[in-house]
């Protein structure tokens, strides 16, 4: 029997993420790497059999200490299809990023986490710093998935979005940082 190498993008994962608005500011996780700094919306991969909104709630509690009932009902804002090669020995999965929008009050924000700890495959921990950034500045930041221009273009935090599909992220239009 011949063994075949796994196919890049042969696995599909789903990631839920949230744009947590407090007024005109959003919470982003800032991750510092040796050669770059980038931001991500709080969130993470959906586990097998897990409901999408349950996954979002779990991730928000893990990363921000934000519990259900302390924010508005999550609203699906954008879907981003990721097919990007990345560094490392394992073939990259295809990933669908489901980006939700929700709002909190200043009182809730004052009680949230300021750091998030992400366990790495080698057992080490990477620290993400929670930053509250005016959403209109998002286009100038290195955010993954690359939602910055669409986010900055919103006329206000509650603006309706008519097309939830953002452009796919591929090796042609994105370089992994």
GROMACS .gro file of C-alpha atoms in nm:
model
  177
    1UNK     CA    1   0.000   0.000   0.000
    2UNK     CA    2   0.133   0.342  -0.098
    3UNK     CA    3   0.109   0.625   0.150
    4UNK     CA    4   0.029   0.969   0.015
    5UNK     CA    5   0.127   1.296   0.170
    6UNK     CA    6  -0.168   1.490   0.307
    7UNK     CA    7  -0.311   1.738   0.059
    8UNK     CA    8  -0.286   2.107   0.141
    9UNK     CA    9  -0.636   2.238   0.215
   10UNK     CA   10  -0.767   1.879   0.228
   11UNK     CA   11  -0.904   1.946   0.577
   12UNK     CA   12  -1.173   2.203   0.650
   13UNK     CA   13  -1.186   2.384   0.982
   14UNK     CA   14  -1.428   2.648   1.101
   15UNK     CA   15  -1.318   2.935   1.323
   16UNK     CA   16  -1.560   3.165   1.501
   17UNK     CA   17  -1.436   3.512   1.586
   18UNK     CA   18  -1.595   3.822   1.733
   19UNK     CA   19  -1.569   4.191   1.681
   20UNK     CA   20  -1.652   4.294   2.036
   21UNK     CA   21  -1.757   4.659   2.021
   22UNK     CA   22  -1.755   4.891   2.319
   23UNK     CA   23  -1.876   5.214   2.165
   24UNK     CA   24  -1.648   5.273   1.867
   25UNK     CA   25  -1.364   5.054   1.994
   26UNK     CA   26  -1.315   4.684   1.929
   27UNK     CA   27  -1.116   4.424   2.119
   28UNK     CA   28  -0.831   4.270   1.919
   29UNK     CA   29  -0.563   4.029   2.034
   30UNK     CA   30  -0.214   4.162   1.956
   31UNK     CA   31   0.041   3.887   1.900
   32UNK     CA   32   0.408   3.972   1.884
   33UNK     CA   33   0.632   3.745   1.678
   34UNK     CA   34   1.007   3.779   1.618
   35UNK     CA   35   0.955   3.940   1.276
   36UNK     CA   36   0.607   4.089   1.305
   37UNK     CA   37   0.314   4.206   1.511
   38UNK     CA   38  -0.035   4.107   1.406
   39UNK     CA   39  -0.388   4.120   1.542
   40UNK     CA   40  -0.677   3.875   1.548
   41UNK     CA   41  -1.036   3.904   1.663
   42UNK     CA   42  -1.098   3.695   1.976
   43UNK     CA   43  -1.216   3.348   1.881
   44UNK     CA   44  -1.099   3.003   1.782
   45UNK     CA   45  -1.168   2.676   1.611
   46UNK     CA   46  -1.504   2.503   1.645
   47UNK     CA   47  -1.467   2.163   1.808
   48UNK     CA   48  -1.621   1.848   1.657
   49UNK     CA   49  -1.997   1.847   1.710
   50UNK     CA   50  -1.997   2.192   1.872
   51UNK     CA   51  -2.264   2.449   1.788
   52UNK     CA   52  -2.119   2.762   1.624
   53UNK     CA   53  -2.253   3.007   1.883
   54UNK     CA   54  -2.150   2.774   2.166
   55UNK     CA   55  -1.797   2.774   2.022
   56UNK     CA   56  -1.800   3.152   2.004
   57UNK     CA   57  -1.922   3.179   2.365
   58UNK     CA   58  -1.654   2.933   2.482
   59UNK     CA   59  -1.377   3.122   2.304
   60UNK     CA   60  -1.493   3.462   2.431
   61UNK     CA   61  -1.497   3.329   2.785
   62UNK     CA   62  -1.151   3.168   2.746
   63UNK     CA   63  -0.987   3.468   2.582
   64UNK     CA   64  -1.165   3.773   2.726
   65UNK     CA   65  -1.348   3.637   3.033
   66UNK     CA   66  -1.664   3.759   2.856
   67UNK     CA   67  -1.961   3.548   2.961
   68UNK     CA   68  -2.300   3.506   2.791
   69UNK     CA   69  -2.557   3.757   2.907
   70UNK     CA   70  -2.301   4.036   2.926
   71UNK     CA   71  -2.315   4.123   2.556
   72UNK     CA   72  -2.569   4.165   2.279
   73UNK     CA   73  -2.675   3.870   2.065
   74UNK     CA   74  -2.392   3.787   1.821
   75UNK     CA   75  -2.472   3.886   1.462
   76UNK     CA   76  -2.288   3.715   1.174
   77UNK     CA   77  -2.104   3.991   0.991
   78UNK     CA   78  -1.857   3.826   0.752
   79UNK     CA   79  -1.735   3.491   0.621
   80UNK     CA   80  -1.374   3.460   0.503
   81UNK     CA   81  -1.249   3.152   0.312
   82UNK     CA   82  -0.880   3.092   0.396
   83UNK     CA   83  -0.662   2.889   0.160
   84UNK     CA   84  -0.313   3.013   0.250
   85UNK     CA   85   0.006   2.812   0.278
   86UNK     CA   86   0.185   2.878   0.605
   87UNK     CA   87   0.518   2.792   0.764
   88UNK     CA   88   0.552   2.458   0.936
   89UNK     CA   89   0.562   2.086   0.864
   90UNK     CA   90   0.188   2.015   0.851
   91UNK     CA   91  -0.023   2.087   0.545
   92UNK     CA   92  -0.245   2.386   0.595
   93UNK     CA   93  -0.616   2.333   0.640
   94UNK     CA   94  -0.878   2.527   0.453
   95UNK     CA   95  -1.048   2.742   0.713
   96UNK     CA   96  -1.376   2.928   0.711
   97UNK     CA   97  -1.369   3.227   0.946
   98UNK     CA   98  -1.712   3.329   1.072
   99UNK     CA   99  -1.684   3.682   1.208
  100UNK     CA  100  -1.961   3.794   1.442
  101UNK     CA  101  -2.037   4.140   1.581
  102UNK     CA  102  -2.156   4.204   1.935
  103UNK     CA  103  -2.162   4.496   2.176
  104UNK     CA  104  -2.077   4.541   2.543
  105UNK     CA  105  -2.097   4.827   2.791
  106UNK     CA  106  -1.805   5.016   2.942
  107UNK     CA  107  -1.882   4.849   3.276
  108UNK     CA  108  -1.842   4.503   3.122
  109UNK     CA  109  -1.525   4.608   2.940
  110UNK     CA  110  -1.364   4.719   3.268
  111UNK     CA  111  -1.392   4.361   3.401
  112UNK     CA  112  -1.250   4.179   3.096
  113UNK     CA  113  -0.912   4.012   3.060
  114UNK     CA  114  -0.618   4.214   2.931
  115UNK     CA  115  -0.407   3.915   2.825
  116UNK     CA  116  -0.483   3.580   2.662
  117UNK     CA  117  -0.259   3.273   2.681
  118UNK     CA  118  -0.247   3.039   2.383
  119UNK     CA  119  -0.088   2.697   2.431
  120UNK     CA  120   0.150   2.609   2.147
  121UNK     CA  121   0.207   2.258   2.000
  122UNK     CA  122   0.546   2.238   2.175
  123UNK     CA  123   0.385   2.302   2.515
  124UNK     CA  124   0.498   2.664   2.542
  125UNK     CA  125   0.254   2.952   2.580
  126UNK     CA  126   0.213   3.256   2.357
  127UNK     CA  127   0.067   3.569   2.515
  128UNK     CA  128  -0.188   3.778   2.329
  129UNK     CA  129  -0.252   4.128   2.457
  130UNK     CA  130  -0.608   4.260   2.442
  131UNK     CA  131  -0.610   4.603   2.279
  132UNK     CA  132  -0.914   4.825   2.237
  133UNK     CA  133  -0.878   5.004   1.906
  134UNK     CA  134  -1.103   5.251   1.726
  135UNK     CA  135  -1.255   5.030   1.457
  136UNK     CA  136  -1.190   5.296   1.191
  137UNK     CA  137  -0.814   5.238   1.237
  138UNK     CA  138  -0.847   4.871   1.142
  139UNK     CA  139  -0.742   4.922   0.779
  140UNK     CA  140  -0.393   5.025   0.891
  141UNK     CA  141  -0.335   4.717   1.110
  142UNK     CA  142  -0.209   4.372   1.021
  143UNK     CA  143  -0.526   4.177   1.112
  144UNK     CA  144  -0.589   3.811   1.031
  145UNK     CA  145  -0.816   3.726   0.872
  146UNK     CA  146  -0.766   4.047   0.671
  147UNK     CA  147  -1.093   4.220   0.760
  148UNK     CA  148  -0.939   4.559   0.839
  149UNK     CA  149  -1.050   4.752   0.527
  150UNK     CA  150  -1.408   4.621   0.547
  151UNK     CA  151  -1.424   4.697   0.920
  152UNK     CA  152  -1.283   5.049   0.882
  153UNK     CA  153  -1.535   5.118   0.603
  154UNK     CA  154  -1.836   5.068   0.832
  155UNK     CA  155  -2.003   5.409   0.876
  156UNK     CA  156  -2.089   5.324   1.239
  157UNK     CA  157  -2.058   5.020   1.472
  158UNK     CA  158  -2.415   4.901   1.399
  159UNK     CA  159  -2.405   4.958   1.022
  160UNK     CA  160  -2.578   4.684   0.824
  161UNK     CA  161  -2.362   4.464   0.604
  162UNK     CA  162  -2.528   4.370   0.277
  163UNK     CA  163  -2.275   4.107   0.164
  164UNK     CA  164  -2.130   3.877   0.428
  165UNK     CA  165  -1.881   3.720   0.187
  166UNK     CA  166  -1.540   3.886   0.197
  167UNK     CA  167  -1.274   3.795  -0.062
  168UNK     CA  168  -1.101   3.461  -0.011
  169UNK     CA  169  -0.754   3.470   0.141
  170UNK     CA  170  -0.511   3.288  -0.089
  171UNK     CA  171  -0.139   3.282  -0.163
  172UNK     CA  172  -0.208   3.528  -0.446
  173UNK     CA  173  -0.338   3.802  -0.220
  174UNK     CA  174  -0.182   3.731   0.124
  175UNK     CA  175   0.164   3.658   0.262
  176UNK     CA  176   0.168   3.471   0.593
  177UNK     CA  177   0.327   3.675   0.875
   0.00000   0.00000   0.00000
